[in-house]
Coordinates of C-alpha atoms and ligand atoms in Angstrom, one line a residue:
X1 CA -11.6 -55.8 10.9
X2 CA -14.9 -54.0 10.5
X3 CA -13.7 -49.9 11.4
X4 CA -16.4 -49.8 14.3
X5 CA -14.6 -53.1 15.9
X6 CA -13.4 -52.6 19.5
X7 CA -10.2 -51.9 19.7
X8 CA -7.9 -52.4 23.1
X9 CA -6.6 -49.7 25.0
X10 CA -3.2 -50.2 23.4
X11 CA -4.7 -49.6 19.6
X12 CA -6.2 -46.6 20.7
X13 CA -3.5 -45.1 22.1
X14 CA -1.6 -46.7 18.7
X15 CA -4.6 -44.7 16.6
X16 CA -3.8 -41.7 18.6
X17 CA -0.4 -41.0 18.1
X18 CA -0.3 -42.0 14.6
X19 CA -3.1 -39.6 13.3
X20 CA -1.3 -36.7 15.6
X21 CA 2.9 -37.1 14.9
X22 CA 5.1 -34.7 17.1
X23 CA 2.4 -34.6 19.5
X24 CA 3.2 -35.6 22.8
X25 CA 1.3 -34.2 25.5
X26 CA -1.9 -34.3 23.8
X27 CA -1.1 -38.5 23.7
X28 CA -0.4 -38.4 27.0
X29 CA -3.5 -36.6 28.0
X30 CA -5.5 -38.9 26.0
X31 CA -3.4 -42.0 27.4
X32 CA -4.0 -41.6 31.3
X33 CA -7.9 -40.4 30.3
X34 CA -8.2 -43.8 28.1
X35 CA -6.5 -46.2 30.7
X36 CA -9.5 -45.3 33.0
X37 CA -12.6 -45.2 30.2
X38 CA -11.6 -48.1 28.7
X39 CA -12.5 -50.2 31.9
X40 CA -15.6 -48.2 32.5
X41 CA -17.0 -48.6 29.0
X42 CA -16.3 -52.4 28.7
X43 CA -20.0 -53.6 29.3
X44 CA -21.4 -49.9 27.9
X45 CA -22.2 -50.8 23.8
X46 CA -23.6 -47.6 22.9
X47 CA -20.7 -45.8 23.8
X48 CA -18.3 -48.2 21.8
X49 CA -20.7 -47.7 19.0
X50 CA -21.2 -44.1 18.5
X51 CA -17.4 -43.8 19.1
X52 CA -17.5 -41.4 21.9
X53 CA -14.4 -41.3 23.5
X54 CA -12.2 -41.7 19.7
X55 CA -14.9 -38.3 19.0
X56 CA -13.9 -37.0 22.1
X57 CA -10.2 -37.0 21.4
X58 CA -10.5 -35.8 17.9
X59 CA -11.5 -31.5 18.4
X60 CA -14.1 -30.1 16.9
X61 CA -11.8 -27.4 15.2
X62 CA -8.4 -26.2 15.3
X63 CA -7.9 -22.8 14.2
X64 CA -4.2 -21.6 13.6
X65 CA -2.9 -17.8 12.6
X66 CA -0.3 -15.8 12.1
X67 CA 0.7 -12.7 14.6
X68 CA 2.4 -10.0 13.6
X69 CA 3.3 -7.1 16.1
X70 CA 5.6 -4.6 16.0
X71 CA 8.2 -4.4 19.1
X72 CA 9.7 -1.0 20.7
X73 CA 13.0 -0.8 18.5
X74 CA 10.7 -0.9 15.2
X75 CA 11.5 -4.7 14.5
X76 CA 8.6 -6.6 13.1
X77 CA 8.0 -10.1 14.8
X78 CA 5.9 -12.8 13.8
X79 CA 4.4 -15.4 16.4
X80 CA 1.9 -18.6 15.3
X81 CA -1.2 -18.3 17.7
X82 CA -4.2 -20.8 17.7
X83 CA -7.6 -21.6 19.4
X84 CA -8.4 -25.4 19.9
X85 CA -12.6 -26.2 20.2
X86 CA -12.8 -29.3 21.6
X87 CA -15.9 -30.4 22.1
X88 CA -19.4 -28.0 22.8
X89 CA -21.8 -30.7 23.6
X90 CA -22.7 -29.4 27.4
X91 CA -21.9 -25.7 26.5
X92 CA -19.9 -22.9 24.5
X93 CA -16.8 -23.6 24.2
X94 CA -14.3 -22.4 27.5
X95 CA -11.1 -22.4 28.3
X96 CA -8.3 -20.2 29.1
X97 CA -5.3 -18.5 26.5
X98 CA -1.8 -19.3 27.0
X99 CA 1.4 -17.0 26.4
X100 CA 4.5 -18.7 26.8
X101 CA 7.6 -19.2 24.1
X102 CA 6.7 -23.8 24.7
X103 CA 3.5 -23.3 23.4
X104 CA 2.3 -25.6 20.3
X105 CA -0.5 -27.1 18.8
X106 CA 0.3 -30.3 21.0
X107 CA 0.2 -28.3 24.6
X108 CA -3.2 -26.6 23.8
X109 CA -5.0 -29.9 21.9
X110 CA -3.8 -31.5 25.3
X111 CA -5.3 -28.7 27.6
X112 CA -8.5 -28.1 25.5
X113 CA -8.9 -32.0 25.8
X114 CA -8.9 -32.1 29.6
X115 CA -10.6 -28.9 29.8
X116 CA -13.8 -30.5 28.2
X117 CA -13.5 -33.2 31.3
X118 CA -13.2 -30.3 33.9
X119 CA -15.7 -28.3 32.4
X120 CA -18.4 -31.3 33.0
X121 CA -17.4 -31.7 36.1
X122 CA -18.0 -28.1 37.5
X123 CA -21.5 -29.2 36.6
X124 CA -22.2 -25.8 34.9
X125 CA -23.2 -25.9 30.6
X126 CA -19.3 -24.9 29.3
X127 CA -17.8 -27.4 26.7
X128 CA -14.2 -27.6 26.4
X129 CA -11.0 -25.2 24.8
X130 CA -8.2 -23.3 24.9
X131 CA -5.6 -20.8 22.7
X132 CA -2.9 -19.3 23.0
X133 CA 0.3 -18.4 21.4
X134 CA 4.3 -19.0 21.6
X135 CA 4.8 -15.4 22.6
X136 CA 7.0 -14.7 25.5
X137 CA 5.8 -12.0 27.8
X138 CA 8.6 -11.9 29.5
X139 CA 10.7 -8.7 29.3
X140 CA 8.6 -7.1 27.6
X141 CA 6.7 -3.7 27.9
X142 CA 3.4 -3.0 28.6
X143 CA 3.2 -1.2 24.8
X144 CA 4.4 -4.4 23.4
X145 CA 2.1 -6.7 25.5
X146 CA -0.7 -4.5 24.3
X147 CA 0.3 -4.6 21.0
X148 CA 0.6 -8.3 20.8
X149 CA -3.0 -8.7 22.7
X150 CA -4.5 -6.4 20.1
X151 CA -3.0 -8.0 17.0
X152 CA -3.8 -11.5 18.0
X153 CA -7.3 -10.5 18.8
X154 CA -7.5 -8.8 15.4
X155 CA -7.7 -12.4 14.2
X156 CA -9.7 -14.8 17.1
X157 CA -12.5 -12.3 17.2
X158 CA -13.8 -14.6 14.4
X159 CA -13.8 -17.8 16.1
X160 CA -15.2 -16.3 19.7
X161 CA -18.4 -15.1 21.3
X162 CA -20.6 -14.7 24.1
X163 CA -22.6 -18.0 23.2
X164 CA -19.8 -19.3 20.7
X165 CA -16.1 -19.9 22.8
X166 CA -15.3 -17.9 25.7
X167 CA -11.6 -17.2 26.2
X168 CA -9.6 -16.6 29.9
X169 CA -6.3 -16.5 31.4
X170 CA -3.7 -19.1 31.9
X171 CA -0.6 -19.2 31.9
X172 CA 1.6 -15.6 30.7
X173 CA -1.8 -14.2 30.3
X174 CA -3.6 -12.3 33.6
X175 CA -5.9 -9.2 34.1
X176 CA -3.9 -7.1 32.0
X177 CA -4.0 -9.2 28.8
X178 CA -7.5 -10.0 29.5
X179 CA -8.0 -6.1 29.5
X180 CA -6.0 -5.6 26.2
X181 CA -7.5 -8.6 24.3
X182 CA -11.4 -7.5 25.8
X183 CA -10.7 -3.6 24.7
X184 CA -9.7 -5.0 20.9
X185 CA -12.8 -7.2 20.7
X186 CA -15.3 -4.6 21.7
X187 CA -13.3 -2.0 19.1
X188 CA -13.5 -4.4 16.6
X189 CA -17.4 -5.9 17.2
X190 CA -19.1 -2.8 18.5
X191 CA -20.2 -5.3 21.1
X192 CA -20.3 -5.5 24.7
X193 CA -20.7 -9.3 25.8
X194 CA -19.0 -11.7 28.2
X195 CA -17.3 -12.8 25.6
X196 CA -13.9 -13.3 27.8
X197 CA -13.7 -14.1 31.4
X198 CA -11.5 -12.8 34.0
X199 CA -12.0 -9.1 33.6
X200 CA -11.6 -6.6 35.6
X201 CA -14.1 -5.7 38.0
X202 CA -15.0 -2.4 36.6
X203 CA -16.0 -4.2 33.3
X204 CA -17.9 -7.2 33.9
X205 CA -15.2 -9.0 35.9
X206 CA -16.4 -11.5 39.0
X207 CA -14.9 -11.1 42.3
X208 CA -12.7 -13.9 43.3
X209 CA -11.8 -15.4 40.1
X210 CA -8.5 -14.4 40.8
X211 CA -8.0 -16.3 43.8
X212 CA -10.6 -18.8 42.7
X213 CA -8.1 -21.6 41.1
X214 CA -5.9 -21.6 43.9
X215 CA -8.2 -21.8 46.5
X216 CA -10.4 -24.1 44.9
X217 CA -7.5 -26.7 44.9
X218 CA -6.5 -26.5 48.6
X219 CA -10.5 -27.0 49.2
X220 CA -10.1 -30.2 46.6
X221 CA -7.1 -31.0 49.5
X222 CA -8.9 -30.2 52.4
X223 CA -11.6 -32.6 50.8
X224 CA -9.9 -35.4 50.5
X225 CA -8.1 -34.8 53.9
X226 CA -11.6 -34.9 55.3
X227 CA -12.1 -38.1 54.2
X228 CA -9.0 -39.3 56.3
X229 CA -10.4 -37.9 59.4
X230 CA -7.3 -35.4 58.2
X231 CA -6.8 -31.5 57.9
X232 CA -4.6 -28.9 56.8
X233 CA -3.7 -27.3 60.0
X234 CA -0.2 -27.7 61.4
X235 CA 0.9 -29.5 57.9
X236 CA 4.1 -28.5 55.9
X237 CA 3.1 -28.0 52.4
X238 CA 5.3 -27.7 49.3
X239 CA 4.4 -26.0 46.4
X240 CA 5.5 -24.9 43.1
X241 CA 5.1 -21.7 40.7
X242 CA 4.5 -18.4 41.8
X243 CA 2.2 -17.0 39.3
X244 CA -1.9 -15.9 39.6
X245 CA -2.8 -20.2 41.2
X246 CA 0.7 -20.9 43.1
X247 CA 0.2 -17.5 45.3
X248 CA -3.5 -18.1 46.0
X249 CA -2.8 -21.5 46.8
X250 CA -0.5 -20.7 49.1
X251 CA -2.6 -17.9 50.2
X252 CA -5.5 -20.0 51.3
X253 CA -2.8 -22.8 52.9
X254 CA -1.9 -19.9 55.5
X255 CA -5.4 -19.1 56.2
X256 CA -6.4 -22.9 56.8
X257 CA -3.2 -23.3 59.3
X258 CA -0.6 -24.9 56.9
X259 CA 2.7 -24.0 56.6
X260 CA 4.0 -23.3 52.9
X261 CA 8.2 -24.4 52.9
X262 CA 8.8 -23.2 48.8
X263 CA 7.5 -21.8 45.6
X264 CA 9.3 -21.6 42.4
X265 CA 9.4 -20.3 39.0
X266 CA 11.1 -21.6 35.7
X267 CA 14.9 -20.8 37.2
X268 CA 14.8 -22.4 40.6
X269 CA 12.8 -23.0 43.5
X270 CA 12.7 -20.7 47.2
X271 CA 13.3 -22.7 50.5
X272 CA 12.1 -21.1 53.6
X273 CA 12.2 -23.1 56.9
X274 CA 10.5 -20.2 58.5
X275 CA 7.1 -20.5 56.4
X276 CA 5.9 -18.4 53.4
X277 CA 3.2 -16.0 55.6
X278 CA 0.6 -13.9 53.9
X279 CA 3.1 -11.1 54.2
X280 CA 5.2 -12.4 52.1
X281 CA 2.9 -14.2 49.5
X282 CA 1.9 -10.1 49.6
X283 CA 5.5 -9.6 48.5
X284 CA 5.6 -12.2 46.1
X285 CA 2.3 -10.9 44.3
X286 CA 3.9 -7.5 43.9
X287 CA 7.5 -8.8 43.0
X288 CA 5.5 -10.9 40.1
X289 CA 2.5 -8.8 39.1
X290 CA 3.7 -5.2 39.2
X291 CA 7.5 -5.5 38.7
X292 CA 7.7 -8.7 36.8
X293 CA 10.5 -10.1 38.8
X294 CA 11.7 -13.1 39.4
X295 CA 11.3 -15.7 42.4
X296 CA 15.3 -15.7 43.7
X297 CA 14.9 -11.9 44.5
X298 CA 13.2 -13.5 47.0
X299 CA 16.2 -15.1 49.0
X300 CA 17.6 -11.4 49.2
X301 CA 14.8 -10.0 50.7
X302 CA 14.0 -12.7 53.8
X303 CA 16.7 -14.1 55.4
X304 CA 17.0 -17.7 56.4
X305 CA 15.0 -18.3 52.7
X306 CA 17.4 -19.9 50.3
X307 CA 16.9 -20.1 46.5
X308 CA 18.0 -23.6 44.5
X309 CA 19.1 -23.2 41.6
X310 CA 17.6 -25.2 38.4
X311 CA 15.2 -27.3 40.2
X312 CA 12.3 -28.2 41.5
X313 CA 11.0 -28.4 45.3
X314 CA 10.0 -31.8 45.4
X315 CA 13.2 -33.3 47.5
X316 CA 11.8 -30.8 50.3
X317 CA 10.3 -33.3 52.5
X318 CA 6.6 -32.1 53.7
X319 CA 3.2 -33.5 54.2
X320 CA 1.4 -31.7 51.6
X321 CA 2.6 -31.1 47.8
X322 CA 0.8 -28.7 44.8
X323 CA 2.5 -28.6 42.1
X324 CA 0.8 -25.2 40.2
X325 CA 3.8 -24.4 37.7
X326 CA 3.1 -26.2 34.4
X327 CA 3.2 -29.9 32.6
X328 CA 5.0 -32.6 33.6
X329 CA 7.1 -31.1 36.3
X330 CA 6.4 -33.9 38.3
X331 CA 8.2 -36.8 37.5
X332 CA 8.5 -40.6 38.5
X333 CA 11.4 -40.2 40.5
X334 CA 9.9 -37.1 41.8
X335 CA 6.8 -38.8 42.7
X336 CA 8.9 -41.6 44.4
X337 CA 10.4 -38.9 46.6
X338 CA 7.5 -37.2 47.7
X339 CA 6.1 -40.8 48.5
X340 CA 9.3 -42.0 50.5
X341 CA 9.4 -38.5 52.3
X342 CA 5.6 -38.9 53.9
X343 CA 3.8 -36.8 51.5
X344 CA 0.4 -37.7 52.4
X345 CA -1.8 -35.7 49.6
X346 CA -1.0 -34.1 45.8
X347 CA -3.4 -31.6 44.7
X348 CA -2.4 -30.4 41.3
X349 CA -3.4 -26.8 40.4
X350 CA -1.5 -27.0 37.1
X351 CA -2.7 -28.7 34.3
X352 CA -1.4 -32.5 34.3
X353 CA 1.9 -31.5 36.1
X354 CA 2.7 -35.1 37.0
X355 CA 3.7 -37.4 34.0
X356 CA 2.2 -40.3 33.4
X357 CA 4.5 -42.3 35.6
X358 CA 4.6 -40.1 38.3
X359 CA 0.7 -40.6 37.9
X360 CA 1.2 -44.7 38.7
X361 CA 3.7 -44.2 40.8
X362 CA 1.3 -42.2 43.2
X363 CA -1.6 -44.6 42.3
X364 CA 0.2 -47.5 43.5
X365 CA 1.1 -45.9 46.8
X366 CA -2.2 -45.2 47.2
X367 CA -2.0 -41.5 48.7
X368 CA -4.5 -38.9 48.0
X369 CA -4.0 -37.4 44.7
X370 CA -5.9 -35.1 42.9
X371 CA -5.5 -34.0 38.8
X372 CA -5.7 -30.9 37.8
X373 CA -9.0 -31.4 35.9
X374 CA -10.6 -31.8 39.6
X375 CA -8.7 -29.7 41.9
X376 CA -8.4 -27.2 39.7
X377 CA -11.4 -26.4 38.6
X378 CA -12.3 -23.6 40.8
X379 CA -10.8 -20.8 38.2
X380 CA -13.2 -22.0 35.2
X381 CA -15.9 -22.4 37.7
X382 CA -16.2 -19.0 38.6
X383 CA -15.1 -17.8 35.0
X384 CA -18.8 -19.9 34.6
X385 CA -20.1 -17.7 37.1
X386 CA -18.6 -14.3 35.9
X387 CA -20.7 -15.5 32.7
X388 CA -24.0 -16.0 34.3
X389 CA -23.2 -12.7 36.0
X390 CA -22.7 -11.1 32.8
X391 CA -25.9 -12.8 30.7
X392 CA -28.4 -11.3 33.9
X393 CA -26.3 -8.4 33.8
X394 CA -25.9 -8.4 37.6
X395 CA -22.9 -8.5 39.9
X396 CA -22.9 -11.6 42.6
X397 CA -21.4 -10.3 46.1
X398 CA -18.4 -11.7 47.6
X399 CA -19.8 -13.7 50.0
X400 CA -22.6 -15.7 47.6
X401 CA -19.4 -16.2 45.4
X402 CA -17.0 -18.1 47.8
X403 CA -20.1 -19.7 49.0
X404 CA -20.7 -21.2 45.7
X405 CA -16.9 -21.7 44.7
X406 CA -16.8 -24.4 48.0
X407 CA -19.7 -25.9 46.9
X408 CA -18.7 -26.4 43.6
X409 CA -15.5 -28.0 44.4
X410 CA -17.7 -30.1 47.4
X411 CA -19.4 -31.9 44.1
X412 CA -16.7 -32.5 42.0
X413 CA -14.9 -34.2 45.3
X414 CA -18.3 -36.1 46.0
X415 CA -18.4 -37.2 42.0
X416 CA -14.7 -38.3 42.3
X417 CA -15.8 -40.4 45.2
X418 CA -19.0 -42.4 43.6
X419 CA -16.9 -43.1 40.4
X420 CA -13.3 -43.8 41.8
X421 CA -13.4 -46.4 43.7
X422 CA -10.9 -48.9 43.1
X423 CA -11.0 -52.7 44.0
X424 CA -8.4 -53.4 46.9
X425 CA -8.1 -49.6 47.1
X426 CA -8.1 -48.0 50.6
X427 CA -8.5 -44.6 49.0
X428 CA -10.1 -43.0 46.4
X429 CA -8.7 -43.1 42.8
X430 CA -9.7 -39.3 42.2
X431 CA -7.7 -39.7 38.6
X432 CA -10.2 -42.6 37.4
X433 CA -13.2 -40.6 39.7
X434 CA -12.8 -37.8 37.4
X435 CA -11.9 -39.4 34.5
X436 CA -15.5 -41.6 34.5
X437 CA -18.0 -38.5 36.0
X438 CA -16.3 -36.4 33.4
X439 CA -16.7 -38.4 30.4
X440 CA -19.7 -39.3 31.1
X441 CA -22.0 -36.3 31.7
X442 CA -20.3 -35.1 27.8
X443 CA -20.9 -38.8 26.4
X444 CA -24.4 -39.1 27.6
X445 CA -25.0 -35.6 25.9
X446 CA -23.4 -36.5 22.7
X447 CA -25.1 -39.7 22.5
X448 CA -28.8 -37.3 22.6
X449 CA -27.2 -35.7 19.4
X450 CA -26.2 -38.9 17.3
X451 CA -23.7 -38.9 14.8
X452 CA -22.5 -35.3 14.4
Ligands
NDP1 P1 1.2 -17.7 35.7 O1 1.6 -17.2 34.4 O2 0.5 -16.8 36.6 O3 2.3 -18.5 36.5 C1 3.0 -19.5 35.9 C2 4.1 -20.0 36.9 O4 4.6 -21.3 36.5 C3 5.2 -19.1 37.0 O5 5.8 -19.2 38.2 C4 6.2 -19.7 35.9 O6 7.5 -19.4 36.1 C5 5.9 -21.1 36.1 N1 6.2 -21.8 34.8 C6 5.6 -21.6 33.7 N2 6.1 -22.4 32.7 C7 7.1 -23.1 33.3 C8 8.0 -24.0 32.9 N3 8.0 -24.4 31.6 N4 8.8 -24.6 33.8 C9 8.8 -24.2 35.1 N5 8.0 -23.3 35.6 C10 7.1 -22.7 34.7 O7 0.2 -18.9 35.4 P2 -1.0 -19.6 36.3 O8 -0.6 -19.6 37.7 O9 -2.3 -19.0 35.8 O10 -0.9 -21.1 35.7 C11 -0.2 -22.1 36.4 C12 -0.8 -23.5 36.0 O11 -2.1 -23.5 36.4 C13 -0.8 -23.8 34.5 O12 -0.6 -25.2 34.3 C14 -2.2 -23.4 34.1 O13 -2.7 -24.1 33.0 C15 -3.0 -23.9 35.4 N6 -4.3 -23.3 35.6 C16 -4.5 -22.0 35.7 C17 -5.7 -21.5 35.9 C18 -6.0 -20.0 36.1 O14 -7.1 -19.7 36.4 N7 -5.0 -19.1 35.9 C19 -6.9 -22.4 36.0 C20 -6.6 -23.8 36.0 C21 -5.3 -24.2 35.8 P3 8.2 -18.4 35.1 O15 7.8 -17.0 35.5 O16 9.7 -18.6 35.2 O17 7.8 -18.7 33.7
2IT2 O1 -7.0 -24.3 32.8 C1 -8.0 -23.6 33.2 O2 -9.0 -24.1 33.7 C2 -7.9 -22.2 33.0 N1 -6.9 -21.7 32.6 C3 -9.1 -21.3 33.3 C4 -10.1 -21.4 32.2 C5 -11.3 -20.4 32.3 O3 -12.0 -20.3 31.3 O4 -11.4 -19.7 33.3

């Protein structure tokens, strides 16, 4: 066989996972964006030749380091951190930084490979990344978090830059890491550039990029609810997490009408028939941010709540679910349950938290279901707005901001629209929607390059 012949979509995914062993989600991410492309490109030769979408899933660079810090008791640790550059055709590379003990190489190739598809989407010029390290925040001081920021910045300052790669939050990483990591890099480069997004707002930061992930995915719901002549108001909504997206999700859920029933964190989930109000979303922002606390403090403090032990909040029967914890917390069987329980619409504000057959499994039922790489695109959006803020050296007002955050999210749900349709579908396939509008805004610019 000639090495430019056509493969099927089950070589591929073959290829794939033999040129990346012990690599799991990044296979997966490549699988459920290959199972849609494959179709699309079938009649498109050029993009078969030039071998976009094997160049596509093959990044640009993976950098890996060593992090040494030192903790309060004098003991020296030693963590692995890495940035993954995916792909820069449409713009610097972007993309959050992950701190959490179940980070590899595998979960950031994965998250730097969808981010290249949400970053097209947003329709602003950011290419695709993402770094992190297996450092576990948790329980530890601020001296040690600032220590750990500084040292692993002591090494990605190389690889980073205002034009170059532009770091952000994720998961285990928030405004006070973002502070840390931006002080080292100015210490270290003399330089004052947007080189990281997510600051704070007395130092380049843009209003509402906190909220902006969160509320950008219950706009992606209220999007496709539209479409069904539907709406948030009066609906029971289920959601999980209750870091910096879960919160402003269900922030924005109690301003639109909804009524959120749970949120969870890595030990359990929190049932209250009652609802989660603003007032205690409040709580739960303060519980998480200032005193690093855990969700089932929660149970103590409002009665009626209940915390479950060791699982997730998908048996709670509801209307609406966003999951906004981390990947694949959303299983088949879960997906099953939602589906058998009414569950109209999935928005995901994590990053692919279904797995793949959860994925099907909502497919086939044909609800409404948004991935991540649409619905929550709202936080890298205005992390592409903080940077054009930055560049004019100008600060956007509040009101311009949100204005452009729903606007944003309006097109990605209007591209998801012209390229999902599905034959014998009654709804929109937002997976395959994104999947196509995505790929092909970073193809079509990769094919203007040629071979590079
Ligand atoms: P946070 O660190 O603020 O919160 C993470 C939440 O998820 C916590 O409640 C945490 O619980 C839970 N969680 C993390 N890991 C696991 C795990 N292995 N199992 C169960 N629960 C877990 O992160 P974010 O809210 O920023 O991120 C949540 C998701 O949203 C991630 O998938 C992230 O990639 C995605 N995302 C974030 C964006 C942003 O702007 N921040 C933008 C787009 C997507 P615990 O405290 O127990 O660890
Ligand atoms: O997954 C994501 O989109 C993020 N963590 C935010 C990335 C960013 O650059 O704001």
């Amino acid at each position: 066989m000639a090495v430019n012949d056509h493969v099927d979509l089950a070589g591929f995914i073959e290829g794939v996972k033999r040129r990346n062993p012990g690599q799991p989600e990044f296979a997966q991410a490549v699988q459920e964006v290959a199972e849609d492309i494959f179709d699309f490109i079938q009649d498109k030769e050029e993009y078969h030749r030039y071998q976009i979408l094997r160049r596509i899933a093959e990044p640009d660079r993976v950098v890996s380091f060593r992090v040494c810090w030192e903790d309060d008791n004098g003991n020296i640790r030693v963590q692995r951190g890495w940035r993954v550059q995916n792909n820069n055709s449409i713009g610097p590379y972007k993309g959050g930084i992950r701190f959490h003990p179940s980070v590899t190489e595998s979960v950031l190739k994965f998250l730097a490979f969808e981010q290249t598809f949400k970053n097209a989407l947003t329709g602003l010029p950011m290419g695709g990344g993402k770094g992190g390290a297996n450092f576990n925040p948790k329980g530890k001081s601020d001296n040690e978090v600032m220590r750990f920021c500084q040292s692993f910045m002591n090494e990605l300052y190389r690889y980073i830059g205002a034009d170059i790669d532009v770091p952000a939050g994720d998961i285990g990483v928030g405004g006070r890491e973002i502070g840390y990591m931006f002080g080292q890099y100015k210490r270290l480069t003399n330089e004052f550039t947007g080189v990281l997004t997510g600051k704070g707002l007395e130092y380049g930061g843009s209003l509402i990029r906190t909220e902006a992930t969160g509320y950008g995915a219950v706009y992606f719901l209220r999007n496709m609810l539209a479409t069904q002549k539907d709406g948030i108001e009066g609906k029971k909504v289920v959601i999980s997490g209750s870091g910096n997206v879960a919160t402003h999700a269900a922030e924005k859920i109690n301003q639109l009408g909804g009524k959120v029933l749970t949120l969870s964190d890595s030990e359990g989930f929190i049932y209250d028939p009652a609802g989660i109000s603003q007032e205690k979303v409040n709580w739960i922002k303060e519980l998480k941010n200032k005193r690093r606390g855990r969700i089932s403090e929660y149970a103590k403090e409002f009665t009626g709540s209940e915390f479950v032990s060791g699982k997730t909040p998908w048996g709670v029967p509801c209307d609406l679910a966003l999951p906004c914890a981390t990947q694949n917390e959303l299983t088949g069987d879960d997906a099953r349950t939602l589906v058998g329980n009414g569950c109209k619409a999935v928005s995901e504000g994590a990053n692919m938290p279904t797995t793949l057959e959860g994925v099907h499994v909502f497919k086939d039922a044909q609800i409404l279901f948004a991935p991540g790489k649409a619905a929550n695109a709202g936080g890298v959006s205005v992390s592409g707005l903080e940077m054009s803020q930055n560049s004019a050296r100008i600060s956007w007002k509040e009101e311009e901001l949100q204005r452009l955050l729903e606007d944003i999210m309006a097109g990605i749900h209007a591209s998801c629209v012209e390229y999902g349709g599905r034959p014998g579908s009654k709804v929109t396939d937002y997976v395959r929607g994104a999947n196509i509008a995505g790929f092909k805004k970073v193809a079509d610019a990769m094919l203007a390059f040629g071979v590079v």
